CSV table of C-alpha atoms in Angstrom, one decimal:
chain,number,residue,atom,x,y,z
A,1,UNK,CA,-31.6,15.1,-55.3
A,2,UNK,CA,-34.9,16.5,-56.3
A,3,UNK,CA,-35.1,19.0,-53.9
A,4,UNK,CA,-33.4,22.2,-55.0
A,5,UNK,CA,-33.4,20.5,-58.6
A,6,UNK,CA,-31.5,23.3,-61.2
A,7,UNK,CA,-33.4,24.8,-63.9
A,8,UNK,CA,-31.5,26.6,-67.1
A,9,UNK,CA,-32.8,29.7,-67.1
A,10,UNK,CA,-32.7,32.4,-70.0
A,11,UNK,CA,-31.4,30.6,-73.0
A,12,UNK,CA,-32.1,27.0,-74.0
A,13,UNK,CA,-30.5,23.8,-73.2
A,14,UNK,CA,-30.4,23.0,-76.8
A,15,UNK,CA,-29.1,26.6,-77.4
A,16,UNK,CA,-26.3,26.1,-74.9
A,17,UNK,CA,-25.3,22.6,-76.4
A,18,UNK,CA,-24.6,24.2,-79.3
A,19,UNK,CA,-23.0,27.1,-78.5
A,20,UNK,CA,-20.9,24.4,-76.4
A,21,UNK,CA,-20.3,22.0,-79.2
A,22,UNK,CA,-19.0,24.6,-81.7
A,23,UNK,CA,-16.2,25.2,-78.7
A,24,UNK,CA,-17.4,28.3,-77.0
A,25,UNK,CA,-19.6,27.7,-74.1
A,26,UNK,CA,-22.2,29.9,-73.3
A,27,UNK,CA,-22.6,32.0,-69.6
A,28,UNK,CA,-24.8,30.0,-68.0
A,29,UNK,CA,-22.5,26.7,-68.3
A,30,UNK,CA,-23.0,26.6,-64.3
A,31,UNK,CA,-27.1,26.1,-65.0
A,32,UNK,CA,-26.1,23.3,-67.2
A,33,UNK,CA,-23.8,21.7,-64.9
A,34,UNK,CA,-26.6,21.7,-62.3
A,35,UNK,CA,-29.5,20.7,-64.2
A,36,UNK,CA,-30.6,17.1,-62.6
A,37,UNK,CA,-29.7,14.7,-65.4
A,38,UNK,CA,-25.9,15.9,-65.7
A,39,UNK,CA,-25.6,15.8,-61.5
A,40,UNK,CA,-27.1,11.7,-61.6
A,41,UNK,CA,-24.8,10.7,-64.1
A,42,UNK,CA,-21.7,12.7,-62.6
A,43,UNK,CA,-23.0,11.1,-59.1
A,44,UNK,CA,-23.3,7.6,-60.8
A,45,UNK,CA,-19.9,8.1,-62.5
A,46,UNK,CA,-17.8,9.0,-58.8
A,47,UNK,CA,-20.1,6.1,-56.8
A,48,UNK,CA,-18.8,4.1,-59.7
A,49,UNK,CA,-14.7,5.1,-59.6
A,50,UNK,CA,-15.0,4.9,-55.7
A,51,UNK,CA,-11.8,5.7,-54.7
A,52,UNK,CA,-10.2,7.4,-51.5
A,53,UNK,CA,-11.5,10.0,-49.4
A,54,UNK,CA,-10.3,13.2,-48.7
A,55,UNK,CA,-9.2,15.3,-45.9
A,56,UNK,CA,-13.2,15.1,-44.6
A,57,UNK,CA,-13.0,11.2,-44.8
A,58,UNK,CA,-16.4,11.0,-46.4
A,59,UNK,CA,-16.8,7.9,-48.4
A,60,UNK,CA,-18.4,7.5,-52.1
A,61,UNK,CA,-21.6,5.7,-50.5
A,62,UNK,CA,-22.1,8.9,-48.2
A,63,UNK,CA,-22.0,10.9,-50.8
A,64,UNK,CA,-26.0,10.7,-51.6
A,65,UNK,CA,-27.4,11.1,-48.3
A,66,UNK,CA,-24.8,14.3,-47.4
A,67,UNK,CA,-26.5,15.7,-51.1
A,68,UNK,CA,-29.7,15.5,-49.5
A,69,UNK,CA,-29.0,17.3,-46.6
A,70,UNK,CA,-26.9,20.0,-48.3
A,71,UNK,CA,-27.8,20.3,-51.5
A,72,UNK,CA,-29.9,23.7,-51.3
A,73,UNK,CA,-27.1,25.5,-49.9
A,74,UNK,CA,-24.3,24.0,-52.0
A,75,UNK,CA,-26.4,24.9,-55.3
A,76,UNK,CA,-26.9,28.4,-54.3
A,77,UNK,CA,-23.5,28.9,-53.6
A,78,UNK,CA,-22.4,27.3,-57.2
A,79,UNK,CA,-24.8,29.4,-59.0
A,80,UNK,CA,-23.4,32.3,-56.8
A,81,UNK,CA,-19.5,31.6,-57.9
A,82,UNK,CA,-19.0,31.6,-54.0
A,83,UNK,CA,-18.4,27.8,-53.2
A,84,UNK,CA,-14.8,27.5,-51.6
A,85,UNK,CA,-13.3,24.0,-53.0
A,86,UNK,CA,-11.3,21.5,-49.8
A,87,UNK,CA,-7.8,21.3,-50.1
A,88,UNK,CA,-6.7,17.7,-51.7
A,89,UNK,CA,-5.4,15.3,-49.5
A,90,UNK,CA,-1.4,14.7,-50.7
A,91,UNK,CA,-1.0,10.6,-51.6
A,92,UNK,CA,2.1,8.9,-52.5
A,93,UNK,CA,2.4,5.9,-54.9
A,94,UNK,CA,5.2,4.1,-56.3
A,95,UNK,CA,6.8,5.4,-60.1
A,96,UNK,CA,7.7,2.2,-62.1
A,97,UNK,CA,10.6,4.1,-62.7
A,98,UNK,CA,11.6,4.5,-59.0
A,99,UNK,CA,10.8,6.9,-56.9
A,100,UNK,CA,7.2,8.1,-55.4
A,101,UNK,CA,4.5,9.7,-57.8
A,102,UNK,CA,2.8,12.4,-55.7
A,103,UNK,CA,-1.6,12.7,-56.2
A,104,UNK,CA,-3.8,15.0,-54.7
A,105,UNK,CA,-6.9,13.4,-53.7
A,106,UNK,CA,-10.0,15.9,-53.4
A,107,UNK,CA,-13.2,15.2,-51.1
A,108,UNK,CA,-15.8,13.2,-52.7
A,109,UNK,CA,-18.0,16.0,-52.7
A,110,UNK,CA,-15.1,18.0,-54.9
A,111,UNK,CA,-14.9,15.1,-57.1
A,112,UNK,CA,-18.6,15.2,-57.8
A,113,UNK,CA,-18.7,18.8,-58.9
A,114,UNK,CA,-15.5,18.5,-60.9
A,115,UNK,CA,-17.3,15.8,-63.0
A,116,UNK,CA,-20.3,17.6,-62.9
A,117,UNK,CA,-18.3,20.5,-64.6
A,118,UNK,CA,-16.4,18.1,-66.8
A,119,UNK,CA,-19.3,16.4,-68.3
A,120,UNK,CA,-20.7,20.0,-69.1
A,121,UNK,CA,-17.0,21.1,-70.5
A,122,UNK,CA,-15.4,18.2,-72.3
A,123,UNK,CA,-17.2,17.8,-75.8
A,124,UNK,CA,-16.9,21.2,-77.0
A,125,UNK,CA,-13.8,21.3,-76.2
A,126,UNK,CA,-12.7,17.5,-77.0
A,127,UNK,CA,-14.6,18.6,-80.7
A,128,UNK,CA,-11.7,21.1,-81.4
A,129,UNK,CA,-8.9,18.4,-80.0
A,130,UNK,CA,-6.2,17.7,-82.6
A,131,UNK,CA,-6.9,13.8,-83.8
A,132,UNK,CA,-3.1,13.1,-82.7
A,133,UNK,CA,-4.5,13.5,-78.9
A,134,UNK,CA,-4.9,10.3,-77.8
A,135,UNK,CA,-5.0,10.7,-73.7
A,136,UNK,CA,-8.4,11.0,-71.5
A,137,UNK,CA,-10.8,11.6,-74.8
A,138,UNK,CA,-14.1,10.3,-75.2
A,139,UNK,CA,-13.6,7.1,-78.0
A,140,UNK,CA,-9.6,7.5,-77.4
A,141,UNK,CA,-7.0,4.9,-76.0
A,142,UNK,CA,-3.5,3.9,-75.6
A,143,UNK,CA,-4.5,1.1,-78.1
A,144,UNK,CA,-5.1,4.0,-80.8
A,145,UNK,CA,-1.8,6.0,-79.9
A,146,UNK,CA,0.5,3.1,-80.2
A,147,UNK,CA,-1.8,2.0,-83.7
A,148,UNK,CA,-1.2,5.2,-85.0
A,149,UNK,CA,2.6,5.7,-84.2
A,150,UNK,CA,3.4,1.9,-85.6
A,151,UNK,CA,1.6,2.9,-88.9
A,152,UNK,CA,4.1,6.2,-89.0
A,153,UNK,CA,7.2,3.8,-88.8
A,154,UNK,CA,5.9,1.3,-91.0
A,155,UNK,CA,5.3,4.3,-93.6
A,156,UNK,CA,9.5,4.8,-93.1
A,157,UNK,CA,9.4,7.3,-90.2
A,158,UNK,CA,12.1,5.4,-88.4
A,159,UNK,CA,13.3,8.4,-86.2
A,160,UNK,CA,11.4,9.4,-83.0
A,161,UNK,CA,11.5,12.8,-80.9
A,162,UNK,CA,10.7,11.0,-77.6
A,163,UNK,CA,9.7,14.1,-74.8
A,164,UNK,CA,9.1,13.9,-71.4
A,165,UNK,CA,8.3,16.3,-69.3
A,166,UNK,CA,9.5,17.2,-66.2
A,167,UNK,CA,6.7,16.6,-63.7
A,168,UNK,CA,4.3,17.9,-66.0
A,169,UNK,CA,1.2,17.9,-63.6
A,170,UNK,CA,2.9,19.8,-61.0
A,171,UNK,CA,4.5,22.4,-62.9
A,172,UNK,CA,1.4,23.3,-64.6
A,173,UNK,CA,1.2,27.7,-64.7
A,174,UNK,CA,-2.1,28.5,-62.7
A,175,UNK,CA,-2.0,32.0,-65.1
A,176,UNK,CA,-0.8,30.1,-68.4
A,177,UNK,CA,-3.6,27.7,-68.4
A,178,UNK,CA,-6.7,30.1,-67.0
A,179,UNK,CA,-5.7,32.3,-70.3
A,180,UNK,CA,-6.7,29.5,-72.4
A,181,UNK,CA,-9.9,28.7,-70.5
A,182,UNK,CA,-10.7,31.9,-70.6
A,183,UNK,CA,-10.8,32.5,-74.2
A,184,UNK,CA,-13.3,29.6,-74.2
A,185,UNK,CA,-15.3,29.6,-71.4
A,186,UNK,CA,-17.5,32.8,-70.8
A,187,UNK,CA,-19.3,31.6,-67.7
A,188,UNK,CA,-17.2,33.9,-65.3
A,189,UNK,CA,-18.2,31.7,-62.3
A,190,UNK,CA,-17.0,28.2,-63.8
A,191,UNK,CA,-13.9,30.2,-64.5
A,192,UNK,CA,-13.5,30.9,-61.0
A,193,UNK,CA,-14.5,27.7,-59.1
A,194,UNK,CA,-11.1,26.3,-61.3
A,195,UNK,CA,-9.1,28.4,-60.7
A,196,UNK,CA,-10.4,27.9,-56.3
A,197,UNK,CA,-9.8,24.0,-57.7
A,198,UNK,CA,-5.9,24.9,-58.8
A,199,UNK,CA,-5.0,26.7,-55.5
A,200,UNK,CA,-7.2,25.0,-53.3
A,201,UNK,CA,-3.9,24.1,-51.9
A,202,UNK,CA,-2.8,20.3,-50.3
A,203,UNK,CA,-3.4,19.2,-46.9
A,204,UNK,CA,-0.1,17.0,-45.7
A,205,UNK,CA,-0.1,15.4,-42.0
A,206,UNK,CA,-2.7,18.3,-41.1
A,207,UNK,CA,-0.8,21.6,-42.4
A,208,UNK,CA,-2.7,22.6,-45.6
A,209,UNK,CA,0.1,23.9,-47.9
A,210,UNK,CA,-0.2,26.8,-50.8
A,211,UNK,CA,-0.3,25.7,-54.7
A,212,UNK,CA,1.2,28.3,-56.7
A,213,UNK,CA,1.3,26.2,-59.6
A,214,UNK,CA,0.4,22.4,-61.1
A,215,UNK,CA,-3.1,20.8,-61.0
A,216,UNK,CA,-3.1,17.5,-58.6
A,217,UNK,CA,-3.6,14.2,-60.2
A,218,UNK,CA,-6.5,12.5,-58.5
A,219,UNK,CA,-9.5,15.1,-59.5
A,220,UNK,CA,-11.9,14.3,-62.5
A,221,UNK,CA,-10.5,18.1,-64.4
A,222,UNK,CA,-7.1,17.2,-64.5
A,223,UNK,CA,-6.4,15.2,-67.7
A,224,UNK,CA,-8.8,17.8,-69.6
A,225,UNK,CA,-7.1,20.7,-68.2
A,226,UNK,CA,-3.9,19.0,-69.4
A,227,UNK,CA,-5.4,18.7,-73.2
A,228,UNK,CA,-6.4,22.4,-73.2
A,229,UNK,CA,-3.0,23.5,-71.9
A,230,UNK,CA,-0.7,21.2,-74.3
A,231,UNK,CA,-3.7,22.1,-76.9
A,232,UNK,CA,-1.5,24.6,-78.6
A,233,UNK,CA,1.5,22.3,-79.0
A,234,UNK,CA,-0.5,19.9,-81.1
A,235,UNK,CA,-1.7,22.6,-83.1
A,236,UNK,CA,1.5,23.4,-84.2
A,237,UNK,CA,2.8,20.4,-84.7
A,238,UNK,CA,-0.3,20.2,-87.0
A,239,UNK,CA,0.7,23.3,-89.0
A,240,UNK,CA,4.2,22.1,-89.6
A,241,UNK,CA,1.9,18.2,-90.8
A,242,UNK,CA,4.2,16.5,-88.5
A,243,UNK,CA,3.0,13.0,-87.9
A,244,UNK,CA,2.8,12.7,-84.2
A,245,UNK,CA,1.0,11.3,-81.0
A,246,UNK,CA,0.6,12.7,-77.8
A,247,UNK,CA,-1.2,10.7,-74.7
A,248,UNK,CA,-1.7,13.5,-71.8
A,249,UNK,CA,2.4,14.8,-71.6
A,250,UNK,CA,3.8,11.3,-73.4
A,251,UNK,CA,4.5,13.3,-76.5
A,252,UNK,CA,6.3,11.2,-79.4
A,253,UNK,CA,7.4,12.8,-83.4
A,254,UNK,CA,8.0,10.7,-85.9
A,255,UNK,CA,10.6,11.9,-88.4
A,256,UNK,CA,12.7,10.4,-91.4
A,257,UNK,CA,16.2,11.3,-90.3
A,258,UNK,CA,18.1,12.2,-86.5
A,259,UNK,CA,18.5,15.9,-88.4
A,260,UNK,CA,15.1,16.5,-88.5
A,261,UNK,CA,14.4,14.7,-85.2
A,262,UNK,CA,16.8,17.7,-84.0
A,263,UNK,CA,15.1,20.5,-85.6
A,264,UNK,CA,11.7,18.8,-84.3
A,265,UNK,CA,13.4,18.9,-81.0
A,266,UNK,CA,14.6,22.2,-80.8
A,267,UNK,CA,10.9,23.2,-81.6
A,268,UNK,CA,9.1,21.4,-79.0
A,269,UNK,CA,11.6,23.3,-76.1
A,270,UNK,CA,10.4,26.2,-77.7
A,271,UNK,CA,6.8,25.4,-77.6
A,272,UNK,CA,6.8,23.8,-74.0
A,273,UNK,CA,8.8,26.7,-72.8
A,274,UNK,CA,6.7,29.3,-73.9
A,275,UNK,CA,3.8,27.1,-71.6
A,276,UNK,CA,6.8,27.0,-68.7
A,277,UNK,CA,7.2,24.0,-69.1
A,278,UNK,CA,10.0,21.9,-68.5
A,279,UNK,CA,11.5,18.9,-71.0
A,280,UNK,CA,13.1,16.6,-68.9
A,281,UNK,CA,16.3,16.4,-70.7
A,282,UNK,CA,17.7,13.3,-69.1
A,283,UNK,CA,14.6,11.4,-70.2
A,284,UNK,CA,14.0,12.5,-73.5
A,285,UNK,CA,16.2,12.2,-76.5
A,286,UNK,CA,16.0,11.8,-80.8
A,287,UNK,CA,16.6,8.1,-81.6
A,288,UNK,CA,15.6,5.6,-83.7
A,289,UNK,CA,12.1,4.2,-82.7
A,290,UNK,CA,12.8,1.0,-82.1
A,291,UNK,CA,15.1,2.1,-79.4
A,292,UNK,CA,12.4,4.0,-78.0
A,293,UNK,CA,9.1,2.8,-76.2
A,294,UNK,CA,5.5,4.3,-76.6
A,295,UNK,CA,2.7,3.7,-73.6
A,296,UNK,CA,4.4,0.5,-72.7
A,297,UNK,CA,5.3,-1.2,-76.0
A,298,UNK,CA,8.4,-0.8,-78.4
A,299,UNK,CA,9.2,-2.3,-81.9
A,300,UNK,CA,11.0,-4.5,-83.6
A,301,UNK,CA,11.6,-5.3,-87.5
A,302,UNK,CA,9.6,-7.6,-89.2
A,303,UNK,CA,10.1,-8.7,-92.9
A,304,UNK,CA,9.5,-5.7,-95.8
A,305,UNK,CA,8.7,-2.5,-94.1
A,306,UNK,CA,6.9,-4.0,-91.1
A,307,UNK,CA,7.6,-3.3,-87.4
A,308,UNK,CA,5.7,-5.9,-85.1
A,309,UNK,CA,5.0,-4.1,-81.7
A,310,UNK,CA,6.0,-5.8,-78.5
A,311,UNK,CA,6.1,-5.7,-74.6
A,312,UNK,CA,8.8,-2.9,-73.9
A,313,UNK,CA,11.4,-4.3,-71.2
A,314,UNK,CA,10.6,-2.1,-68.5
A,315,UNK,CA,6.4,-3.1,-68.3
A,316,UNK,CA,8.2,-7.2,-68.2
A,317,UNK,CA,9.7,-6.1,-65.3
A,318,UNK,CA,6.8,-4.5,-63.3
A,319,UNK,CA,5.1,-7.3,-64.2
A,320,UNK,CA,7.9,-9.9,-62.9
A,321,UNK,CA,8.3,-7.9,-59.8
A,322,UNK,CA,4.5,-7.7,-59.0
A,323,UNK,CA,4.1,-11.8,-59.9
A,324,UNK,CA,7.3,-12.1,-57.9
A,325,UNK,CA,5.1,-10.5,-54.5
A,326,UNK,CA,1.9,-12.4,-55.7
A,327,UNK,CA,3.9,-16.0,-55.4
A,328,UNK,CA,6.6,-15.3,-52.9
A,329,UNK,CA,6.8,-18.4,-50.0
A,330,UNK,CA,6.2,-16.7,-47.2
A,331,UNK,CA,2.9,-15.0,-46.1
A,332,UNK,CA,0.9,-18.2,-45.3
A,333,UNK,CA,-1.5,-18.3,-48.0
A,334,UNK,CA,-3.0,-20.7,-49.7
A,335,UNK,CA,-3.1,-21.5,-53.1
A,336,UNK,CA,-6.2,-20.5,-53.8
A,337,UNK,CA,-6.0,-17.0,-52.7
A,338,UNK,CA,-2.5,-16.6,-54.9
A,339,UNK,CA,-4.6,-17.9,-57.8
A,340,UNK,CA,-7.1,-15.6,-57.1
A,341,UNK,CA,-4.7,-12.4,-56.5
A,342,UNK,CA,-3.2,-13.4,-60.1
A,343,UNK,CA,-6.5,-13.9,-61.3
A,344,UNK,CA,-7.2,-10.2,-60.4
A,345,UNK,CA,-4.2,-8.8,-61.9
A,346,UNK,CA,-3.4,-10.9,-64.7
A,347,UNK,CA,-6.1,-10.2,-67.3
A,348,UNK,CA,-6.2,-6.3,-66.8
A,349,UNK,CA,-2.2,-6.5,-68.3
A,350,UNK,CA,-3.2,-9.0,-70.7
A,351,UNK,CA,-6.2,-6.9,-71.7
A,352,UNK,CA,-3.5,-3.7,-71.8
A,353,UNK,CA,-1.0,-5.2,-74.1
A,354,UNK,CA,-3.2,-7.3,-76.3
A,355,UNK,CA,-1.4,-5.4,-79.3
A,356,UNK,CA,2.0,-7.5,-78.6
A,357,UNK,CA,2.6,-9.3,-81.8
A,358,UNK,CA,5.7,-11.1,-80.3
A,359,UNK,CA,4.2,-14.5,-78.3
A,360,UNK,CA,6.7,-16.5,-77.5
A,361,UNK,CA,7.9,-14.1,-74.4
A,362,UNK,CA,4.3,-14.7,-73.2
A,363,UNK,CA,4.2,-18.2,-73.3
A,364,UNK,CA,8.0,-17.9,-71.1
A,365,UNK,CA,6.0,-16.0,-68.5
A,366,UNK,CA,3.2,-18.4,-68.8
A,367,UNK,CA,6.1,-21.1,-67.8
A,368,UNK,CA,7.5,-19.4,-65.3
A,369,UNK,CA,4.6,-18.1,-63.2
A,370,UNK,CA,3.6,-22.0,-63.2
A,371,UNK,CA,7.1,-22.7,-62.4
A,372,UNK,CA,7.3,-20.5,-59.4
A,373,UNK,CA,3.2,-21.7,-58.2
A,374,UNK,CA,5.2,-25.6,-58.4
A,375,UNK,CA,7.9,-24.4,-55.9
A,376,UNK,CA,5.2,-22.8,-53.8
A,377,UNK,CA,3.6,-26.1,-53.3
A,378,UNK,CA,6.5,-27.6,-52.4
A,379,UNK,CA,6.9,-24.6,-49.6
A,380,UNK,CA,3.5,-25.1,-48.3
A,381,UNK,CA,4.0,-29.3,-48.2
A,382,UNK,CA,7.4,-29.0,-46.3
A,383,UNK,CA,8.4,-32.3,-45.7
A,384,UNK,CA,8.7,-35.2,-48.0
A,385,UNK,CA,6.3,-37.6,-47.0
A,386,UNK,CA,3.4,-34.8,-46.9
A,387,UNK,CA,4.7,-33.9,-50.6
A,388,UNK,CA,4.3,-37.7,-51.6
A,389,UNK,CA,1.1,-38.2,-50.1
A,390,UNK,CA,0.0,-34.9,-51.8
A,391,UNK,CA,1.2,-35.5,-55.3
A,392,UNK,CA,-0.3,-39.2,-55.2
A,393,UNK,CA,-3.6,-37.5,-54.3
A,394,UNK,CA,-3.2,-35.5,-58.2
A,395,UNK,CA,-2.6,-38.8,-59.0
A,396,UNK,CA,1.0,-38.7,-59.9
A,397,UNK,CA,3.3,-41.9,-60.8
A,398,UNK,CA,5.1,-43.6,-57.4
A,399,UNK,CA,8.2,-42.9,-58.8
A,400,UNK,CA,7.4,-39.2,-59.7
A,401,UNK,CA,6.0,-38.8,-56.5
A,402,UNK,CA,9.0,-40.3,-54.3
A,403,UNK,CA,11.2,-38.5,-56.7
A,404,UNK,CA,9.6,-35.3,-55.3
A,405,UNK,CA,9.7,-36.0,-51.7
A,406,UNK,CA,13.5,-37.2,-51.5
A,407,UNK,CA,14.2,-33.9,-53.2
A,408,UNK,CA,12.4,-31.4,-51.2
A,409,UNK,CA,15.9,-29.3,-50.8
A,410,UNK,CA,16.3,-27.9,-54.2
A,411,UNK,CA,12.4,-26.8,-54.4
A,412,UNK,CA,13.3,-24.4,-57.7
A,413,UNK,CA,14.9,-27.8,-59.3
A,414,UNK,CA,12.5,-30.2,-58.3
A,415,UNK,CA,9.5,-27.7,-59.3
A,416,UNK,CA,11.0,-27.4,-63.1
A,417,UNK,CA,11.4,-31.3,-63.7
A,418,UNK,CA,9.8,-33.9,-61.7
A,419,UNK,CA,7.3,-31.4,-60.5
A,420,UNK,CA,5.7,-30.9,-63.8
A,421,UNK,CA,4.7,-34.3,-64.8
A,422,UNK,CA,2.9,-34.0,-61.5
A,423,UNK,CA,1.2,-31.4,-61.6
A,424,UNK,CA,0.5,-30.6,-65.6
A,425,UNK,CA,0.1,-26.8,-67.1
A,426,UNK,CA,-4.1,-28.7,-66.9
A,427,UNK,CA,-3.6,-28.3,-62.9
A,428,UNK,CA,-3.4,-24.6,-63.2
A,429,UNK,CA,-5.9,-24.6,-65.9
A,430,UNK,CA,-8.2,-26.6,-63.7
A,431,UNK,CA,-7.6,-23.7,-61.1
A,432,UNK,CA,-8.2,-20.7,-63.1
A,433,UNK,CA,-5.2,-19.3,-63.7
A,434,UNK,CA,-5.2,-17.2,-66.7
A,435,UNK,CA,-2.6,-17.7,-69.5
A,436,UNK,CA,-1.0,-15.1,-71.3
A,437,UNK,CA,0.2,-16.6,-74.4
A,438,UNK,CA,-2.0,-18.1,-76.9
């Protein structure tokens, strides 16, 4: 990319930095976001992500070589404010909860400028953040949100305002959140490629549709758009010293009693509605917070004042359901590739709910994925005599081994008893499969 490379003219880098850090970026944010070591690391980051392509179908390892070409013309038109954003190609995944979450995939040239910009954008204004933000923050996880809202109901706030909101990212105001940006960005041509990016519209089965409001999930602006727009709730919350976390729009208050979960309640309507935005009132309620779950994982007493944090019901399931697909009997794979598939899948959870202080529903998994990967086995053998010559190859007993093959009816039976001995929890070991109790 060194033809056409940017140069930050007028005031200097360092100058802008600061001005940026202190949480009001300077005019000539647009320079910054162009100069050459901010575009490699924003191309490295999207190469890296990979991901879908948009309505043009270029791919992330195109993305280089189409810079080369282009990159004069698409520079001059940044610096201009007159680039003209794709529409976002509409994609459809599956809610945990049921129904279908809706993204809105830009072209990989989009994505690259939005990170580009982002890179630029996020630490002045991630520096004036409230600390209870958890969600898409430099340093920040889920890992510190649910730390943080255990320590409030082991300090007695037992009571949680639990708000959701109603498809948050779609209902986003277009007006309600350029205000904001506006009072801290002064670059009047970074202000006006987002708001291109926010009505850019979303092409569906080749008819690009208007965007009057929301930001699509799927572009690299989104979830900091989301922190400046939900910025002001957290401020207030703040101001009243409300103990609180809030990952993107998963917004949880912990109280002391349901009364002032309910005054905490009415506030947040208030506060949401003056964004116009919606709290989903069928989702969100004032309970106690062990009735509640946060990112995943819920509570549950321990001795003295402690809460130990476990697996919430609803992530088991997913899980069940996916490891359910992973193992199923038909499909005609081996055993390998369904170790493999868990393999890919497994740690990732693990990794995500490390925090679970409650092991023993772990270690029931652990015995039920191996007993579903024993009745498997028995699928692929079929008959009995290929299960007897099989199981005498692990070198099981005769007797276990005939036991097997004159039971080759009841598969989920056989697989929990005789099936064991046969092929030991040190057969799955052997094979790689992950564990996810201690």
């Amino acid at each position: 990319m060194s033809r056409g490379e940017a140069s930050c003219e007028g005031r200097s880098v360092e100058a802008s930095t600061a001005e940026q850090g202190s949480g009001h970026p300077g005019s000539n944010l647009m320079e910054l976001a162009l100069m050459r070591p901010n575009l490699k690391a924003a191309l490295k980051r999207v190469r890296k992500n990979k991901g879908s392509p948009g309505i043009d179908g270029m791919r992330t390892e195109d993305l280089l070589a189409y810079l080369w070409r282009n990159w004069d013309v698409l520079r001059a038109q940044l610096l201009a404010g007159t680039y003209q954003p794709s529409p976002v190609r509409r994609h459809q995944i599956p809610k945990s909860g049921g129904g279908m979450r809706e993204l809105g995939i830009p072209t990989v040239l989009d994505r690259f400028i939005q990170q580009a910009l982002l890179q630029v954008l996020q630490p002045g204004f991630d520096a004036s953040f409230s600390q209870h933000s958890y969600g898409f923050r430099p340093k920040r996880s889920a890992h510190d949100a649910v730390r943080a809202a255990k320590h409030y109901v082991e300090e007695g706030r037992r009571v949680v305002v639990d708000v959701d909101l109603e498809k948050f990212f779609d209902r986003v105001n277009h007006d309600v959140l350029m205000g904001k940006l506006a009072k801290r960005i002064r670059d009047r041509r970074v202000l006006g490629l987002i708001r291109r990016y926010l009505e850019a519209g979303v092409m569906a089965e080749g008819i690009v549709m208007e965007r009057p409001e929301g930001t699509p999930q799927g572009g690299p602006l989104s979830p900091l758009l989301a922190n400046v727009l939900l910025d002001e709730v957290d401020k207030e919350l703040e101001k009243r010293g409300h103990a609180f976390v809030r990952y993107a729009d998963d917004c949880n208050v912990y109280v002391r009693s349901p009364r002032a979960g309910q005054r905490v309640m009415g506030l947040l309507r208030r506060l949401f509605g003056r964004l116009r935005l919606r709290v989903n009132e069928s989702k969100s309620a004032v309970d106690l917070a062990k009735h509640r779950k946060v990112l995943g994982y819920s509570f549950c007493d321990a001795p003295g004042q402690k809460v130990k944090l476990r697996v919430a019901s609803k992530p088991l399931a997913i899980l069940k359901a996916r490891i359910r697909r992973i193992t199923r009997r038909t499909g005609g794979r081996s055993m390998t590739q369904v170790i493999e598939e868990l393999r890919e899948y497994l740690p990732g959870w693990l990794n995500y709910f490390s925090l679970a202080e409650t092991p023993t529903p772990l270690a029931d998994l652990d015995k039920w994925i191996r007993h579903r990967l024993r009745s498997l086995y028995l699928k692929q053998w079929k008959r009995g005599p290929t299960a007897y010559r099989r199981l005498r190859a692990y070198g099981a007993h005769p007797r276990v081994a005939a036991a097997v093959a004159a039971n080759m009816r009841y598969r989920w039976k056989t697989s929990r008893h005789a099936l064991n001995v046969a092929l030991p929890n040190s057969h799955f070991d052997a094979l790689g499969l992950p564990r996810l109790g201690a």
